[in-house]
Coordinates of C-alpha atoms in Angstrom, one line a residue:
X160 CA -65.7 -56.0 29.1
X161 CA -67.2 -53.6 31.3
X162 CA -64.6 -51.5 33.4
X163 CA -66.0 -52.6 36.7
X164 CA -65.7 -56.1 35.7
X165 CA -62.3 -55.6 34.9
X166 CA -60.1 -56.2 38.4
X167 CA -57.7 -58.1 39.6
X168 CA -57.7 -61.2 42.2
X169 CA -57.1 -60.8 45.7
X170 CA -54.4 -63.0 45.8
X171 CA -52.9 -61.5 42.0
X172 CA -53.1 -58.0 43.6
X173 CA -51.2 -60.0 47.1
X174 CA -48.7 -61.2 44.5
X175 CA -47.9 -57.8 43.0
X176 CA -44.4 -56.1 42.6
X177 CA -43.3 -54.9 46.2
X178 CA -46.1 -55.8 48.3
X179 CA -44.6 -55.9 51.6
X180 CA -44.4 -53.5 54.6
X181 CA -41.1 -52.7 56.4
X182 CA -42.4 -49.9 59.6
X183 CA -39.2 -47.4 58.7
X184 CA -37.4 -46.1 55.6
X185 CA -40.5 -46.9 53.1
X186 CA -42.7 -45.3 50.6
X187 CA -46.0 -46.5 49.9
X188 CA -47.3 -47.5 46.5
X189 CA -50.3 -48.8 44.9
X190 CA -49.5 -52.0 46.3
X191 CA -48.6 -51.5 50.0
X192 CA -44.7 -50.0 51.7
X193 CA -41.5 -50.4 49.7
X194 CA -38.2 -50.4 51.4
X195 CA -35.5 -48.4 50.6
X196 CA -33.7 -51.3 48.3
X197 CA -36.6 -51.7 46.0
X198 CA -37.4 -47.9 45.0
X199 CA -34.3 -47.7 42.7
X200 CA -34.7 -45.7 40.0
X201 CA -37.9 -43.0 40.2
X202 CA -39.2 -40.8 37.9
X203 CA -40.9 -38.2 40.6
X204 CA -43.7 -36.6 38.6
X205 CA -45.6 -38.4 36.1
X206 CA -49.9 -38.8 34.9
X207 CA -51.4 -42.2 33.4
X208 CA -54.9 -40.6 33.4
X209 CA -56.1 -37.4 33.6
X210 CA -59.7 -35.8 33.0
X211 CA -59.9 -32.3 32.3
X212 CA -63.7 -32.1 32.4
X213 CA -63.8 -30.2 35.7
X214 CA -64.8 -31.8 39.3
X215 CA -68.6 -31.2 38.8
X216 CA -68.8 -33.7 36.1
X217 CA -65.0 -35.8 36.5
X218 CA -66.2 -39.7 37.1
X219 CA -64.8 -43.2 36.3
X220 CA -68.1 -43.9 33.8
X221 CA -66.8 -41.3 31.7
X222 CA -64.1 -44.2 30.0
X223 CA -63.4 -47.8 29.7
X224 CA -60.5 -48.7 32.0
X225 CA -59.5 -51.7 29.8
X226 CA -59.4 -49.6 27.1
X227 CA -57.2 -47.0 29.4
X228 CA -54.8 -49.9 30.3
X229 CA -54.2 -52.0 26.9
X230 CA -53.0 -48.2 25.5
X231 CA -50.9 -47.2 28.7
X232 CA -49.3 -50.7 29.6
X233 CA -46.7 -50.7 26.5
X234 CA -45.6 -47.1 27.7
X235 CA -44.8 -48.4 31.1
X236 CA -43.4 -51.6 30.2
X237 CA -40.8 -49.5 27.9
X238 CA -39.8 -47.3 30.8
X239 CA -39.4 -50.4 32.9
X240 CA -37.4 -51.8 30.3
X241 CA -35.0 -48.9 30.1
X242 CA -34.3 -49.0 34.4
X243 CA -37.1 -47.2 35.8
X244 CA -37.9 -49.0 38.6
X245 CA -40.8 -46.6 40.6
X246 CA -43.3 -43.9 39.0
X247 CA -45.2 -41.3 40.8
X248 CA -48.1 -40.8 39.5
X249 CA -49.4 -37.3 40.2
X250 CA -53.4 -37.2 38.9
X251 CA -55.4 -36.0 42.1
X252 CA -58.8 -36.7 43.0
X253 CA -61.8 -34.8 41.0
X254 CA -58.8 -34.7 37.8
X255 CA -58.7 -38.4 37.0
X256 CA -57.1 -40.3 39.8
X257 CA -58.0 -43.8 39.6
X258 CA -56.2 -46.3 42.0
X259 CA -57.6 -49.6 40.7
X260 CA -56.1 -48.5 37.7
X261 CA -53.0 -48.0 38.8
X262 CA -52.8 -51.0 41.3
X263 CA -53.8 -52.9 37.8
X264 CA -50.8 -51.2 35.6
X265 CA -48.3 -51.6 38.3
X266 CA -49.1 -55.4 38.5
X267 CA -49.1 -55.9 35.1
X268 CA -45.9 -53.4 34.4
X269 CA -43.4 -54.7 37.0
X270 CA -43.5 -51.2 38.6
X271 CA -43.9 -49.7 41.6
X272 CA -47.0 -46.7 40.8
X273 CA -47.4 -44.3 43.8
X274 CA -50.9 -42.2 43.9
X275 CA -51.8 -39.4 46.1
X276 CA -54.4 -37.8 48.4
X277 CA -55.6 -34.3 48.5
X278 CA -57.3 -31.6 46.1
X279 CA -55.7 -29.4 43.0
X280 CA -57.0 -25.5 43.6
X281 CA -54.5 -24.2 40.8
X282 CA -56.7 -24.0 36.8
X283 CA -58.9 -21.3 38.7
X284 CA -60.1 -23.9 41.2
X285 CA -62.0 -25.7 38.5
X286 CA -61.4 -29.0 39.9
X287 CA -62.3 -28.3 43.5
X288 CA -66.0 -29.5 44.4
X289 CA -68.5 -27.1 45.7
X290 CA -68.7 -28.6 49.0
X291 CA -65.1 -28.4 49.7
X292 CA -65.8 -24.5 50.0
X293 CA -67.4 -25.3 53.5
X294 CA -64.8 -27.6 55.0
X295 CA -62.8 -26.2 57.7
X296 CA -58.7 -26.7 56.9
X297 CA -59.1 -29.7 59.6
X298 CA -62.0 -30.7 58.2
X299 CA -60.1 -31.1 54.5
X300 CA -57.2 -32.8 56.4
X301 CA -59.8 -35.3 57.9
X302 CA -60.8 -36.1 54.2
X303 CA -57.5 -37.0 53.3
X304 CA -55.9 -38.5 56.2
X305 CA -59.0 -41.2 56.3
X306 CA -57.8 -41.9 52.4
X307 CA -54.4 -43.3 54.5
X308 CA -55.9 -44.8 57.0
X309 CA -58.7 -46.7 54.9
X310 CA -57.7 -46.3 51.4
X311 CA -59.1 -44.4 48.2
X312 CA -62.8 -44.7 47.3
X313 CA -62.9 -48.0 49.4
X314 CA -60.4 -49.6 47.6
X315 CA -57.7 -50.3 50.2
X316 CA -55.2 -48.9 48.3
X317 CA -53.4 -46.3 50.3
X318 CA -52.1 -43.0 48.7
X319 CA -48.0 -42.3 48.9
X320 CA -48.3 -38.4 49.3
X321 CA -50.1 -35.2 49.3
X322 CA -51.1 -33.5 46.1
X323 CA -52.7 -29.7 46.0
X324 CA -51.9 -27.0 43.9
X325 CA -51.9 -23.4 43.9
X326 CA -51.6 -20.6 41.0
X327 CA -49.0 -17.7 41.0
X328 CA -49.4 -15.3 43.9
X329 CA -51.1 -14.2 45.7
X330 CA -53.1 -17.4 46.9
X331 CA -56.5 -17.6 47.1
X332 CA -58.6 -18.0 50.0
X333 CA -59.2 -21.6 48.8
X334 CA -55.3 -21.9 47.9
X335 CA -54.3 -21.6 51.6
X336 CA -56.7 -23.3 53.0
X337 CA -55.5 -26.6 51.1
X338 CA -52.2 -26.1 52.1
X339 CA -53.4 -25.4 55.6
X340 CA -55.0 -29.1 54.9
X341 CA -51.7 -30.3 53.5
X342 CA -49.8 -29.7 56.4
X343 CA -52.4 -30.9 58.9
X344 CA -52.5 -34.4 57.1
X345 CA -48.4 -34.3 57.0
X346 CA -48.1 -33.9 60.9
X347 CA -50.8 -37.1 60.8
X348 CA -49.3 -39.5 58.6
X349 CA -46.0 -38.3 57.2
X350 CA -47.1 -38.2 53.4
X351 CA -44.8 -35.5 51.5
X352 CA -46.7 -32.9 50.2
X353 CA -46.3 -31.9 47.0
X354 CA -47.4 -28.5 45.5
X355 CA -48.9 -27.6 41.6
X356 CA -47.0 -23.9 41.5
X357 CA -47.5 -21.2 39.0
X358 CA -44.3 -19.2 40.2
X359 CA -41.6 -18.5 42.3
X360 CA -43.8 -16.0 44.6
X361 CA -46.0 -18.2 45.0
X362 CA -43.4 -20.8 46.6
X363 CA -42.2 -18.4 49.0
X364 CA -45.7 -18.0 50.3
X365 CA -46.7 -21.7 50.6
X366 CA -43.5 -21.9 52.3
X367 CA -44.2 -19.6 55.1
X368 CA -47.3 -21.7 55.7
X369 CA -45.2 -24.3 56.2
X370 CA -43.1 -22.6 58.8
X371 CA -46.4 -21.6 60.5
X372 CA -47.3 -25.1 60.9
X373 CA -44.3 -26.1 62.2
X374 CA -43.8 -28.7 59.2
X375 CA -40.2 -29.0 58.0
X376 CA -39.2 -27.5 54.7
X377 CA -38.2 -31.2 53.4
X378 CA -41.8 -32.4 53.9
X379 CA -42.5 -30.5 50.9
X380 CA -42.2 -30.0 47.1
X381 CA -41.9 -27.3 45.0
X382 CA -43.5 -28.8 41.6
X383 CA -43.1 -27.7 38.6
X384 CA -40.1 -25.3 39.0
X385 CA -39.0 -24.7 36.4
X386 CA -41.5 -22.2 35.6
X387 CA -39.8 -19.9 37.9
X388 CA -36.4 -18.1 35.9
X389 CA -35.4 -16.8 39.0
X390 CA -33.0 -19.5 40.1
X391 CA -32.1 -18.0 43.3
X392 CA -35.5 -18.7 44.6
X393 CA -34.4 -22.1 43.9
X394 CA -31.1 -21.7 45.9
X395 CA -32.9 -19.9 48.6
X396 CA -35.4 -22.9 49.2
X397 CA -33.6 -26.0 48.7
X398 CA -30.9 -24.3 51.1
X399 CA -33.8 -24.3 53.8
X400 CA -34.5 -27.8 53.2
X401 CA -37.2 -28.1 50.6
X402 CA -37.3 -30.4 47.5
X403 CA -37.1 -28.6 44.1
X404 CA -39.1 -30.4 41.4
X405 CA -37.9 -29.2 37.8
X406 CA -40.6 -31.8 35.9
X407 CA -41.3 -30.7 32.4
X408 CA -38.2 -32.6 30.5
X409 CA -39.4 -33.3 27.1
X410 CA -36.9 -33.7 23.9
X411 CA -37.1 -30.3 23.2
X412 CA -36.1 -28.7 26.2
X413 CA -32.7 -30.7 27.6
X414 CA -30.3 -27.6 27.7
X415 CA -32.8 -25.9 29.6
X416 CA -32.6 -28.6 31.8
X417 CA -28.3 -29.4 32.3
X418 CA -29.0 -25.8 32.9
X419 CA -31.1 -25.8 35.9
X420 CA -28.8 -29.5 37.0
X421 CA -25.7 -27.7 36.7
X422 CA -26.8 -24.6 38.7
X423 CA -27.9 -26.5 41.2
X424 CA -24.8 -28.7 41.5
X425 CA -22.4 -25.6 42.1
X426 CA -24.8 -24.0 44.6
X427 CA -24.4 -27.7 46.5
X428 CA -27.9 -28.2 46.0
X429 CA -27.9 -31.5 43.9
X430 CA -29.1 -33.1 47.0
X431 CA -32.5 -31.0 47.0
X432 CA -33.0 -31.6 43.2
X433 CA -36.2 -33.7 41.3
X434 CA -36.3 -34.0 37.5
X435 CA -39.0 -35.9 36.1
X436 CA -41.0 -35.5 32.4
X437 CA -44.9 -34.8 33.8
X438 CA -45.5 -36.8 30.3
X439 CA -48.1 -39.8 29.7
X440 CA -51.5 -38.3 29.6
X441 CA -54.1 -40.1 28.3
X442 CA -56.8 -37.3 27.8
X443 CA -60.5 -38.5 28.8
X444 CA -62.9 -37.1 26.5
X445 CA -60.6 -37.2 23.5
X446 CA -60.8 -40.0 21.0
X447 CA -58.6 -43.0 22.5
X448 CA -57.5 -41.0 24.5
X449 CA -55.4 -38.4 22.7
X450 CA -51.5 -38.4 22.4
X451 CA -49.9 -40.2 25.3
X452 CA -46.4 -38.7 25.5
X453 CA -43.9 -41.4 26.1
X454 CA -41.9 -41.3 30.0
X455 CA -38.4 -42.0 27.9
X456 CA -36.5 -38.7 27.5
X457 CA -34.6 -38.8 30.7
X458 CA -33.1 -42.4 29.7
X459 CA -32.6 -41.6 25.5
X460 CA -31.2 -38.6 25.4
X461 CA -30.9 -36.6 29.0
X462 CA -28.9 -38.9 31.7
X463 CA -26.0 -39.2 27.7
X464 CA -26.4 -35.2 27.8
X465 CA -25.8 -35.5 31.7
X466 CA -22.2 -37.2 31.2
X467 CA -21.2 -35.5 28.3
X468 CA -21.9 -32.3 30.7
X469 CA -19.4 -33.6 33.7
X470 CA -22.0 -34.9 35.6
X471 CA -20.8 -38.1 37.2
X472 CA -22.7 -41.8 37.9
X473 CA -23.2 -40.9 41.9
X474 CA -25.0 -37.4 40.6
X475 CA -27.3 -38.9 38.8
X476 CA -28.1 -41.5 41.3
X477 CA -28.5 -38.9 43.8
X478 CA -31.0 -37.2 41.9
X479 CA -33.1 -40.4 40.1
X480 CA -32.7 -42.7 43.1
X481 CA -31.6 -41.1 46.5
X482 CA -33.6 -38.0 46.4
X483 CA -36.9 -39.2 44.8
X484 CA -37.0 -42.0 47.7
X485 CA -35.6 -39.5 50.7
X486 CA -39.0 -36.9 49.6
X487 CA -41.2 -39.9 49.4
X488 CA -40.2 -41.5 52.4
X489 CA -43.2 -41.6 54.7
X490 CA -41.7 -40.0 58.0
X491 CA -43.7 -37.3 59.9
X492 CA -41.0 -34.1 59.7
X493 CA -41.5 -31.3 62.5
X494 CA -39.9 -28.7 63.0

């Protein structure tokens, strides 16, 4: 079956988990606004697809969607099974993002899948088109602001944040201007932005662009966080208001992990706090598609680890249910 073929109904895609639009307290998925009491569980920072080929030559024709979605669905059906209720799925345009996709596996998983507008400049800005070089900040935000207004690649389907990305400092020319964007689209639709960050430095200077642009400190995420051993740039930022992502849990790394949970908790930071795997993965270009790393550590072996470690029910709701939906709520935050 030929991928294009290979779509939904109307009125299946009508029927699909959490279709339904509530004008406060939502987030927006692949398949229209979610209230508040049908978020539940989230895991904030997660890929299906991704497409390492480089924004010159990234395109849907280079794989079979079916073949995409009979190796992903079981994945997201076992994380469904095990609680998860809502997965964000962070693959930005010119890397892989595919929304049809998406709406597809959400229907066909039971779960709410959120995608995202904007560009990636972190990887040496090798998945930022030429032309982008051009655009004026405005200009970028135009781009991205007419995705949630009108939907992705004509679609309909409506994107649920802001996703750009930056190295370690000092940003580049490029690296500030797509934060510049970022903030400019936040102030026009109340998408969260959230940031690709190669260190703690780093942070601290997307965060003064912030201030600049009068955004407020909670309309923003630090991803990837836990690249940064310094945890008092952690302290420092969630105490201004700012959502700190630690999203690399895998088996091998839990410690690390309770570590980062626990600091947070006796700084009184818990209520700033992310965790999510960044697993799944299903590599274009490699034959069927490479290893897909399963989205189950946080349910087999972290939330046990989390107990065990005098962490209580409400903490872990706070962080897997309260905070994911309180980032992703789609609210326009100025200061």
């Amino acid at each position: 079956m030929h991928r294009r073929s290979f779509l939904l109904s109307t009125a299946a895609m009508l029927m699909a988990p959490g279709f339904i639009y509530k004008p406060d307290d939502y987030i927006m998925t692949v398949n229209g606004a979610v209230d508040a009491n049908k978020a539940g569980f989230t895991l904030a920072h997660e890929h299906v697809l991704v497409d390492f080929i480089g924004a010159n030559a990234v395109s849907p024709e280079r794989y079979d969607r079916k073949e995409v979605f009979d190796k992903v669905l079981p994945y997201l059906k076992q994380v469904s099974a095990l609680g998860c209720k809502t997965m964000v799925e962070c693959t930005p345009a010119y890397l892989g993002r595919d929304a049809v996709l998406l709406k597809e596996l959400s229907y066909a998983s039971g779960l709410h899948l959120v995608t995202n507008t904007g560009y990636y400049g972190a990887a040496g800005e090798k998945f930022i088109p030429k032309h982008v070089y051009t655009l004026s900040p405005a200009q970028l935000a135009d781009i991205w602001i007419e995705e949630w207004r009108s939907g992705i690649d004509g679609s309909g389907i409506r994107p649920g944040f802001i996703k750009t990305g930056v190295d370690s400092a000092p940003l580049s020319v490029m690296q500030e201007k797509l934060m510049e964007a970022a903030c400019l689209t936040h102030l026009a639709t109340g998408l969260t932005i959230a940031v690709h960050t190669g260190n703690g430095a780093a942070a601290l200077e997307e965060s003064m662009i912030i201030k600049r642009y009068r955004v407020r400190p909670d309309a923003w995420v630090w991803v990837h966080a836990q690249n940064e051993k310094d945890l008092d740039i952690h302290i420092r930022l969630a105490k201004a208001g700012a959502w700190i992502s630690f999203d690399g849990l895998n088996d091998n790394n839990t410690p690390a992990y309770i570590h980062f949970l626990k600091t947070m908790k006796q700084e009184k930071c818990l209520h700033r706090t992310l965790i999510s795997h960044d697993a799944g993965w299903y590599h274009v270009g490699e034959k069927d598609g490479g290893s897909y790393r399963p989205h189950t550590t946080v349910f087999s072996s972290f939330i046990p680890l989390l107990l065990e470690n005098g962490f209580t029910q409400q903490d872990i709701d706070q962080v897997f249910i309260t905070n994911p939906f309180r980032t992703l709520a789609v609210k326009i935050r100025k200061q």
